[in-house]
Tab-separated table of C-alpha atoms in Angstrom:
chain	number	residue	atom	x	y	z
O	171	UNK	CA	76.916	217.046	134.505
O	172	UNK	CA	78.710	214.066	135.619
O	173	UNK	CA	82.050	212.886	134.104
O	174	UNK	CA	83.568	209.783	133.412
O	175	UNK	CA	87.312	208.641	131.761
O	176	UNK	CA	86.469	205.972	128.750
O	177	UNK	CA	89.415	204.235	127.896
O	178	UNK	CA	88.773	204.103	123.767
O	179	UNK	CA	90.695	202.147	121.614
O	180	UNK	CA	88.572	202.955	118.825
O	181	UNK	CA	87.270	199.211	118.659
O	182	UNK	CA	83.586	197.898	119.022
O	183	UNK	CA	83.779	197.512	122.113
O	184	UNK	CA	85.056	200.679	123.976
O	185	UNK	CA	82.974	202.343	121.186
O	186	UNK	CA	79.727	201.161	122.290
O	187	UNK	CA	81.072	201.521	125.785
O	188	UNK	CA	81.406	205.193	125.535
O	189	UNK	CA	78.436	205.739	123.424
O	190	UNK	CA	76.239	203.873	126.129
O	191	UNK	CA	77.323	206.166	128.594
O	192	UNK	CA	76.307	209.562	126.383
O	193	UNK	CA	72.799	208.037	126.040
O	194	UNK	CA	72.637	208.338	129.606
O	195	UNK	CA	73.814	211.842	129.788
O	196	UNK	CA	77.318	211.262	131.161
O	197	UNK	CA	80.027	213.516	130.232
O	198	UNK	CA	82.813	211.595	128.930
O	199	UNK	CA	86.143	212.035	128.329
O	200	UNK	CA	88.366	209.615	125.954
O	201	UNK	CA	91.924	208.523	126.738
O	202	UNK	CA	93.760	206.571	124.263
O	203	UNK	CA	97.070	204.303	124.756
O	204	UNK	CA	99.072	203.784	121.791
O	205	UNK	CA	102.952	201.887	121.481
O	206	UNK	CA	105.136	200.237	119.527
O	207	UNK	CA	103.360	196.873	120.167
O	208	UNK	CA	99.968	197.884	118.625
O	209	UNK	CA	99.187	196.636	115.428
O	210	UNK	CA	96.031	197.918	114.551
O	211	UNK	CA	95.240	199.807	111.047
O	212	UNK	CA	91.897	200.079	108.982
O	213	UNK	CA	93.388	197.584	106.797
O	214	UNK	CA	94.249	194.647	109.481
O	215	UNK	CA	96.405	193.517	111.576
O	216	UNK	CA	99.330	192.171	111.547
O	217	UNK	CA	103.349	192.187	112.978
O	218	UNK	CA	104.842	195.029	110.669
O	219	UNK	CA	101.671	197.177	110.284
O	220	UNK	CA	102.247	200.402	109.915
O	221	UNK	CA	99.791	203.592	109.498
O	222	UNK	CA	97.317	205.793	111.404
O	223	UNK	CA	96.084	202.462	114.396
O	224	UNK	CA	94.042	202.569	117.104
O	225	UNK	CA	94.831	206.159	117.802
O	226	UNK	CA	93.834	207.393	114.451
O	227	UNK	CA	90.379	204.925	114.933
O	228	UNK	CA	89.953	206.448	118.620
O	229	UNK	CA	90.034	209.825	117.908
O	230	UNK	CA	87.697	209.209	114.702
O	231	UNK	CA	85.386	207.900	117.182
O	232	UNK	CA	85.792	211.264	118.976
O	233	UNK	CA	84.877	213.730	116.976
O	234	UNK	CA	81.758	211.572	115.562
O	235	UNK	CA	80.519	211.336	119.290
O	236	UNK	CA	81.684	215.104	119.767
O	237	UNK	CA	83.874	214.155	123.177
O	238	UNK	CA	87.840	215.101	123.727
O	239	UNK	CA	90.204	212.342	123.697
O	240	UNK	CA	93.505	212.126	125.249
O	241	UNK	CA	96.208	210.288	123.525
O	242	UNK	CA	98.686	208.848	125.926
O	243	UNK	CA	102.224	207.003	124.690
O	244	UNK	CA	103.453	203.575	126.599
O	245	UNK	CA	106.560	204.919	126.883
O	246	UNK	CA	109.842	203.529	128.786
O	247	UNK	CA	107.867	203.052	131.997
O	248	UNK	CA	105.807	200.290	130.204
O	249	UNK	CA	108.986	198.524	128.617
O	250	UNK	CA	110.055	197.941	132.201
O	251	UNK	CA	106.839	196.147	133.502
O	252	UNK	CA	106.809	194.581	129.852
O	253	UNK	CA	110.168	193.004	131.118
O	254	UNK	CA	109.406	192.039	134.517
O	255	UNK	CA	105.390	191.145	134.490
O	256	UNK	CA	104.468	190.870	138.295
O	257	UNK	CA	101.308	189.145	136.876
O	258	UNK	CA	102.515	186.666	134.352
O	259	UNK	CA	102.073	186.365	130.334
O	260	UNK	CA	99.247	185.503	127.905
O	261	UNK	CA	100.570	183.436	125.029
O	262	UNK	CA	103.323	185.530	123.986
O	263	UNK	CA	104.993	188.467	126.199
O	264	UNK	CA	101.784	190.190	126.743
O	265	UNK	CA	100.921	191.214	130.355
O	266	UNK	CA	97.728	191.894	129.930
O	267	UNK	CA	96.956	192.372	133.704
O	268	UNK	CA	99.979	194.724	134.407
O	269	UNK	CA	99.082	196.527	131.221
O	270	UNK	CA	95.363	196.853	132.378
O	271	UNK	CA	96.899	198.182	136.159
O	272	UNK	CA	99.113	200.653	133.947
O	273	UNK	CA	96.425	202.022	132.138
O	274	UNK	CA	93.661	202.330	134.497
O	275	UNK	CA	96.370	204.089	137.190
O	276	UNK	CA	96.739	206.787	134.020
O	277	UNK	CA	93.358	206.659	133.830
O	278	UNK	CA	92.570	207.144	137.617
O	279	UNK	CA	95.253	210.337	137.321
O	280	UNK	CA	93.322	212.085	134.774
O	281	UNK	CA	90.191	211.348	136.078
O	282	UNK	CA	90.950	213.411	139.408
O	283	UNK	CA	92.807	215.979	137.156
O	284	UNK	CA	89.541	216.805	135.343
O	285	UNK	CA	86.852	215.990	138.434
O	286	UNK	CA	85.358	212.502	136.616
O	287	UNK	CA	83.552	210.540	139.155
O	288	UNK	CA	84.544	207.015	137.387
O	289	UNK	CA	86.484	205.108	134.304
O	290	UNK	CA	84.283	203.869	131.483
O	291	UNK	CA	85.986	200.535	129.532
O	292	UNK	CA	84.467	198.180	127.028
O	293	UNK	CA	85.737	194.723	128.786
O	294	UNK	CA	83.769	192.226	128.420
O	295	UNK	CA	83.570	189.182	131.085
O	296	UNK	CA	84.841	186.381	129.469
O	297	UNK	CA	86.271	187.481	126.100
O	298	UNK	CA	89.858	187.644	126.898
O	299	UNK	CA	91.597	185.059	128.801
O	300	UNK	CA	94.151	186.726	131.449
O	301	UNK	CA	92.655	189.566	131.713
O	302	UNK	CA	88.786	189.628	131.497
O	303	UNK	CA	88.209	187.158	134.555
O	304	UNK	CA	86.361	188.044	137.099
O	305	UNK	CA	89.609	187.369	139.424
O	306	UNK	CA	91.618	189.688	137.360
O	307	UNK	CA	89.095	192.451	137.284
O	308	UNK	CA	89.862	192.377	141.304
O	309	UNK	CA	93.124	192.746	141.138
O	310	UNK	CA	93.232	195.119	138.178
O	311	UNK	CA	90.845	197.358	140.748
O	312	UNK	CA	92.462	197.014	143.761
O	313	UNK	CA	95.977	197.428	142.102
O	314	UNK	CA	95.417	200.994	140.115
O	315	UNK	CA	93.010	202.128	143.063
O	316	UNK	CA	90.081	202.342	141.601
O	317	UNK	CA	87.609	199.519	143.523
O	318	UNK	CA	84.521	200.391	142.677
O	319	UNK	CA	84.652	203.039	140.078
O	320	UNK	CA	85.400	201.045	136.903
O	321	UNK	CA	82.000	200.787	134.876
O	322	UNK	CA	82.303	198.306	132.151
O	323	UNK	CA	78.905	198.646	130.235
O	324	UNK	CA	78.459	195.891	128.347
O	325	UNK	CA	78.993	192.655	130.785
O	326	UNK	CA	77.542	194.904	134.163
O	327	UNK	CA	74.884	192.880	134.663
O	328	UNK	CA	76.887	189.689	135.230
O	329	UNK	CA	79.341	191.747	137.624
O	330	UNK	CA	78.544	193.388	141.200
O	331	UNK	CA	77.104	197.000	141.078
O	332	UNK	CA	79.618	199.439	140.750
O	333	UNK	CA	79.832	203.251	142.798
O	334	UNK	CA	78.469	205.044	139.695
O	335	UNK	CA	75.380	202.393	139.771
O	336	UNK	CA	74.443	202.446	143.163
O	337	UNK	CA	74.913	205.816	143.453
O	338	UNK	CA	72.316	206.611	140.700
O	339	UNK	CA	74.768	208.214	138.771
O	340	UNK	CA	74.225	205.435	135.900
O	341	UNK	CA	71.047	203.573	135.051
O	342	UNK	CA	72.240	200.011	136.114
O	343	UNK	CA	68.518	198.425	134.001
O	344	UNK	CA	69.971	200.152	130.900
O	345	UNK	CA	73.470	198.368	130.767
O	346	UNK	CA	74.228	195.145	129.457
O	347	UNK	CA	75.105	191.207	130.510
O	348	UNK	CA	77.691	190.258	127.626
O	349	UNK	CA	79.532	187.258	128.327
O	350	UNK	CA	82.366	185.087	126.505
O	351	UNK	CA	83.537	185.529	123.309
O	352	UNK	CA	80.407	186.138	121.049
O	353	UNK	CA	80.524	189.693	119.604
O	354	UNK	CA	76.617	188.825	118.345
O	355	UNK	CA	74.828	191.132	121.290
O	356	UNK	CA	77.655	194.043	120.361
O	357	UNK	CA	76.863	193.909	116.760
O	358	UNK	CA	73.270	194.384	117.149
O	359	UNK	CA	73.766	197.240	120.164
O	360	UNK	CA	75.563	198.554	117.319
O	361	UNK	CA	72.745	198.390	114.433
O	362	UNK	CA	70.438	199.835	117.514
O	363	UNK	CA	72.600	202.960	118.156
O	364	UNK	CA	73.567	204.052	114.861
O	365	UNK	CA	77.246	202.709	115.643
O	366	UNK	CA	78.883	202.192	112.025
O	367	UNK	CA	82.154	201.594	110.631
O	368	UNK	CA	84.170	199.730	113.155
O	369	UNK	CA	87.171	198.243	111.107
O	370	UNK	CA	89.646	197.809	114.593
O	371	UNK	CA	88.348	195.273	116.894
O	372	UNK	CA	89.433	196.068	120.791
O	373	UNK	CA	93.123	195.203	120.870
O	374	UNK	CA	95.416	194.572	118.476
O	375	UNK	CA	99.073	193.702	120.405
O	376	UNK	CA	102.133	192.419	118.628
O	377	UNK	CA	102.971	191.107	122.358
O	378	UNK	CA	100.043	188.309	121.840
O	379	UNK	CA	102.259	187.624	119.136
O	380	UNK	CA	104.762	184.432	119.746
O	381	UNK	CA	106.577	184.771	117.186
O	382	UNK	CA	107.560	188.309	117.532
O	383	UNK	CA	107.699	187.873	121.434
O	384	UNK	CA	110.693	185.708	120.775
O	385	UNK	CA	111.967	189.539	119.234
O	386	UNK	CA	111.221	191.445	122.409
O	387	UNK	CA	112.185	188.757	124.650
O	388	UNK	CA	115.860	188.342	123.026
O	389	UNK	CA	115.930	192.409	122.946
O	390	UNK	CA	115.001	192.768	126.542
O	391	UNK	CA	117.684	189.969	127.914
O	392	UNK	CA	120.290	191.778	125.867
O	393	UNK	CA	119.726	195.112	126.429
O	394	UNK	CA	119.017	197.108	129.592
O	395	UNK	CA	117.956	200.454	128.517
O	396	UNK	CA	115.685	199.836	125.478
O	397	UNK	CA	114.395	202.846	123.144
O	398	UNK	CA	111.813	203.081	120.811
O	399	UNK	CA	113.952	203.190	117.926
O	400	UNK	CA	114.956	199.568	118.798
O	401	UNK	CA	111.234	198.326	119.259
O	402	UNK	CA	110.720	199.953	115.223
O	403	UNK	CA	113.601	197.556	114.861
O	404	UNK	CA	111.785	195.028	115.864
O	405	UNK	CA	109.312	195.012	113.315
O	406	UNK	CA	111.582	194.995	110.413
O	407	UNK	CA	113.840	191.629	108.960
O	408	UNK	CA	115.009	188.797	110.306
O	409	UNK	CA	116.950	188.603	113.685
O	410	UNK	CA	120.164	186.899	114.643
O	411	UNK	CA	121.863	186.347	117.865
O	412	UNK	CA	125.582	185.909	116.684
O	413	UNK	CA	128.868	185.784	119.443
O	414	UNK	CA	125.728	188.106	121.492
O	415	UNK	CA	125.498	190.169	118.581
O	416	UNK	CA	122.623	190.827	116.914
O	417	UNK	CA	122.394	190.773	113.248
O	418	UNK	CA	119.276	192.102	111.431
O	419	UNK	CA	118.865	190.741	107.841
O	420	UNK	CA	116.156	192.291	105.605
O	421	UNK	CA	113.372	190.500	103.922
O	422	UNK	CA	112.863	192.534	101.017
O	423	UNK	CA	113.236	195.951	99.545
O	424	UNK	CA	111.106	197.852	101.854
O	425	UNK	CA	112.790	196.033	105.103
O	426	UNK	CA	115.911	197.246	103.549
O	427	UNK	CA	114.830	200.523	103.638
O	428	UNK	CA	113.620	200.415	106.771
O	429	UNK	CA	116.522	199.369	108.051
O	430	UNK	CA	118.984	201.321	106.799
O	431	UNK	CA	116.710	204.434	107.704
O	432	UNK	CA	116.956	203.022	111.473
O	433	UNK	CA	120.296	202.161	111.308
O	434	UNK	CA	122.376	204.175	114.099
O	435	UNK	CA	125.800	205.758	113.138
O	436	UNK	CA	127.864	203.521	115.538
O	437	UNK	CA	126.038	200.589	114.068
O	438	UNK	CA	127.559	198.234	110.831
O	439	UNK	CA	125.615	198.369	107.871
O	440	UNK	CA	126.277	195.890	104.974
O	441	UNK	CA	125.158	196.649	101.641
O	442	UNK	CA	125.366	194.487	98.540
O	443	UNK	CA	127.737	195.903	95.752
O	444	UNK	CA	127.402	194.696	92.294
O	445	UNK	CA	124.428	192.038	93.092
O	446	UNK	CA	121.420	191.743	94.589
O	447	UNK	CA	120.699	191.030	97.987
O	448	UNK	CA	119.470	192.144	101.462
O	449	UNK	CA	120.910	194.407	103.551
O	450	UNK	CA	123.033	193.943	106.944
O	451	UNK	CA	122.834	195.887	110.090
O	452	UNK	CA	125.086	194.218	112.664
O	453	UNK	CA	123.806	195.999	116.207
O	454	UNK	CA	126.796	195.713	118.374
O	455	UNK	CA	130.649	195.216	118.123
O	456	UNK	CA	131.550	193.895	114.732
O	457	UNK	CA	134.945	192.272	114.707
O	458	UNK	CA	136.006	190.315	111.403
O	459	UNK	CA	134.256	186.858	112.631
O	460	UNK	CA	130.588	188.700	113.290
O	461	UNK	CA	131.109	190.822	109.770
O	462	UNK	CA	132.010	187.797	107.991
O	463	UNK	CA	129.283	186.131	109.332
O	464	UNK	CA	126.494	188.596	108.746
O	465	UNK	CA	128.010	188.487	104.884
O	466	UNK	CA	127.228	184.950	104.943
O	467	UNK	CA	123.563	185.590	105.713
O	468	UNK	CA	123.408	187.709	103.048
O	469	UNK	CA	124.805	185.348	100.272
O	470	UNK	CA	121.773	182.986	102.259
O	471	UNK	CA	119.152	184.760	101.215
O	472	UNK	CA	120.457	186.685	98.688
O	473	UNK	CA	118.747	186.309	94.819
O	474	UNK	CA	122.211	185.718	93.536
O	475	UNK	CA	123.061	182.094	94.156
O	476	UNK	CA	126.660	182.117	92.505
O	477	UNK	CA	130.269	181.215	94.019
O	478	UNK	CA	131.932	183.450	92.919
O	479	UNK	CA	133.403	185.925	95.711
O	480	UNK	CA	130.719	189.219	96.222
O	481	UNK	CA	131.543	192.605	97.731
O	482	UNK	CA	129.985	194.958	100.253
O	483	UNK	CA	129.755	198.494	101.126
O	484	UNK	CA	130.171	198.401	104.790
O	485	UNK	CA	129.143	201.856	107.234
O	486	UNK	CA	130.216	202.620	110.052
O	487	UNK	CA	130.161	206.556	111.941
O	488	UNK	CA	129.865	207.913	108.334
O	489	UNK	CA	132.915	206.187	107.106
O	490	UNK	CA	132.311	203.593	104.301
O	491	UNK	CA	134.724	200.492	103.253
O	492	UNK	CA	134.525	197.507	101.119
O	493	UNK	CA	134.385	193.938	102.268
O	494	UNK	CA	134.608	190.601	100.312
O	495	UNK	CA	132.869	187.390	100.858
O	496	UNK	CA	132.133	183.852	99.270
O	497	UNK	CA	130.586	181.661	101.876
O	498	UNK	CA	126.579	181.388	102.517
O	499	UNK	CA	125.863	180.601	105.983
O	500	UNK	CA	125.181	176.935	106.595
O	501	UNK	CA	121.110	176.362	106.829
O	502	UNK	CA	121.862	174.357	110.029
O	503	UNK	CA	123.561	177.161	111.641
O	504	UNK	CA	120.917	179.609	110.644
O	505	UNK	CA	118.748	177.538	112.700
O	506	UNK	CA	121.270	177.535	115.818
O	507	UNK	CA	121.244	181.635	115.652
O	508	UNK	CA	118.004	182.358	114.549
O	509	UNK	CA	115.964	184.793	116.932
O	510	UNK	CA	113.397	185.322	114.414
């Protein structure tokens, strides 16, 4: 039987994608991406969703279709080409065509590991700006070596034959011509083969996202070796840039507890004592001016509007001590600081 990689991301799209390719008898076998910059979840989307995602829709799609899936991390490789796109960004810090050349060299990898004969994805011509050109489909090809053998089902007939198509291997008269933006023709494919319960569209990346690009973007030109402790960060509170130090304020109780649960024992902590407010965590050196300062954010946004002079536990390497402050942050130097 023949074999084919499907990248699934548990959306519409790669799920109709894969399931096209089973109608026609082709063997396939699922590989999944997940990272800290996806943000899909059966409940939405959005910059601090949390919860099963795209992997937990992919592999849901899986079992129902009876085929293995793969689930691969975007690990500190992908930071670096998130960094330094050869190809340019969509709207935010997304490079969608270096992220495409990433996952379809993965993809080429385990396809000669297992003995496929081609990658199955559900692009669609047209749908996607920067990366669902025609153009970009070249490059994306020619880049992760695989010209020719990546079959996208659903817009074939408005693209050159591939390998697996003129090879017989796939019925070219049974795939489709989906173009642009118009999910109508996928809906009804859908209704046709039994496809239900599709909560994640395809997608679903906080890097589309400008304002949490202007997070990573402030991370990555402050910090060379990033981990993925400090992209969690990233989703949690608002973010300073203070004497290059950055100072990450939370928005409410559960950012607070996020926070402090990510919080590193060389980092400064700030806690409110004896009133109520967010929480501190100063990422970097924190001499008296930055501490001082990151108390003054918290008397900003803290409930507690009164003059009178407020206390804080402050952590650092285990050892806790207690600091004392009166001044709020001016709102016009928020804005001078403010990352995000």
């Amino acid at each position: 039987m023949t074999k084919a990689v499907a990248l699934l991301s548990g959306g519409l799209d790669s799920t109709l994608a894969v399931k096209m390719m089973i109608e026609q008898g082709i063997e396939v076998y699922a590989l999944n991406f997940t990272s800290a910059f996806c943000t899909c979840n059966s409940g939405g989307k959005h910059p601090g969703a949390e919860g099963g995602g795209c992997r937990s829709e992919s592999r849901r799609v899986a079992e129902e279709f009876g085929i293995s899936i793969k689930v691969m991390y975007k690990g500190t490789d992908y930071i670096e080409i998130v960094r330094n796109a050869r190809h340019g960004y969509g709207k935010g810090m997304n490079p969608c065509v270096d992220c495409r050349i990433y996952m379809f060299k993965a993809a080429k990898e385990y396809m000669q590991e297992i003995g496929a004969s081609f990658v199955i994805t559900g692009e669609v011509l047209g749908q996607r700006p920067m990366s669902q050109r025609k153009d970009a489909f070249r490059i994306i090809e020619r880049e992760s070596g695989l010209e020719g053998l990546i079959l996208r089902p659903l817009s074939a007939k408005q693209l050159e034959p591939t390998i697996p198509e003129t090879s017989g291997l796939v019925d070219r008269e049974k795939l489709l011509d989906v173009l642009g933006r118009s999910r109508r023709q996928q809906i009804d494919l859908a209704e046709e083969l039994d496809v239900n319960d599709y909560p994640c569209p395809s997608g679903g990346c906080l890097l589309t996202d400008k304002i949490f690009s202007k997070k990573v973007r402030d991370l990555l030109g402050h910090k060379k070796d990033v981990t993925k402790r400090d992209l969690s960060l990233l989703k949690s509170g608002r973010h300073f840039r203070f004497e290059g130090v950055k100072i990450v304020i939370g928005r409410n109780e559960a950012d607070n507890a996020k926070i402090k649960a990510l919080a590193l024992a060389e980092e400064t902590l700030m806690e409110p004592s004896g009133f109520s407010g967010p929480v501190a965590l100063i990422c970097g050196e924190a001499g008296p001016v930055v501490t001082a300062f990151a108390a003054g954010l918290v008397l900003r946004y803290a409930q507690d509007k009164s003059v009178e002079k407020k206390s804080f536990n402050v952590t650092v390497n285990g050892i806790t001590s207690v600091f004392e402050a009166d001044v709020a942050v001016e709102e016009s130097m928020i804005d001078e600081v403010r990352v995000c």
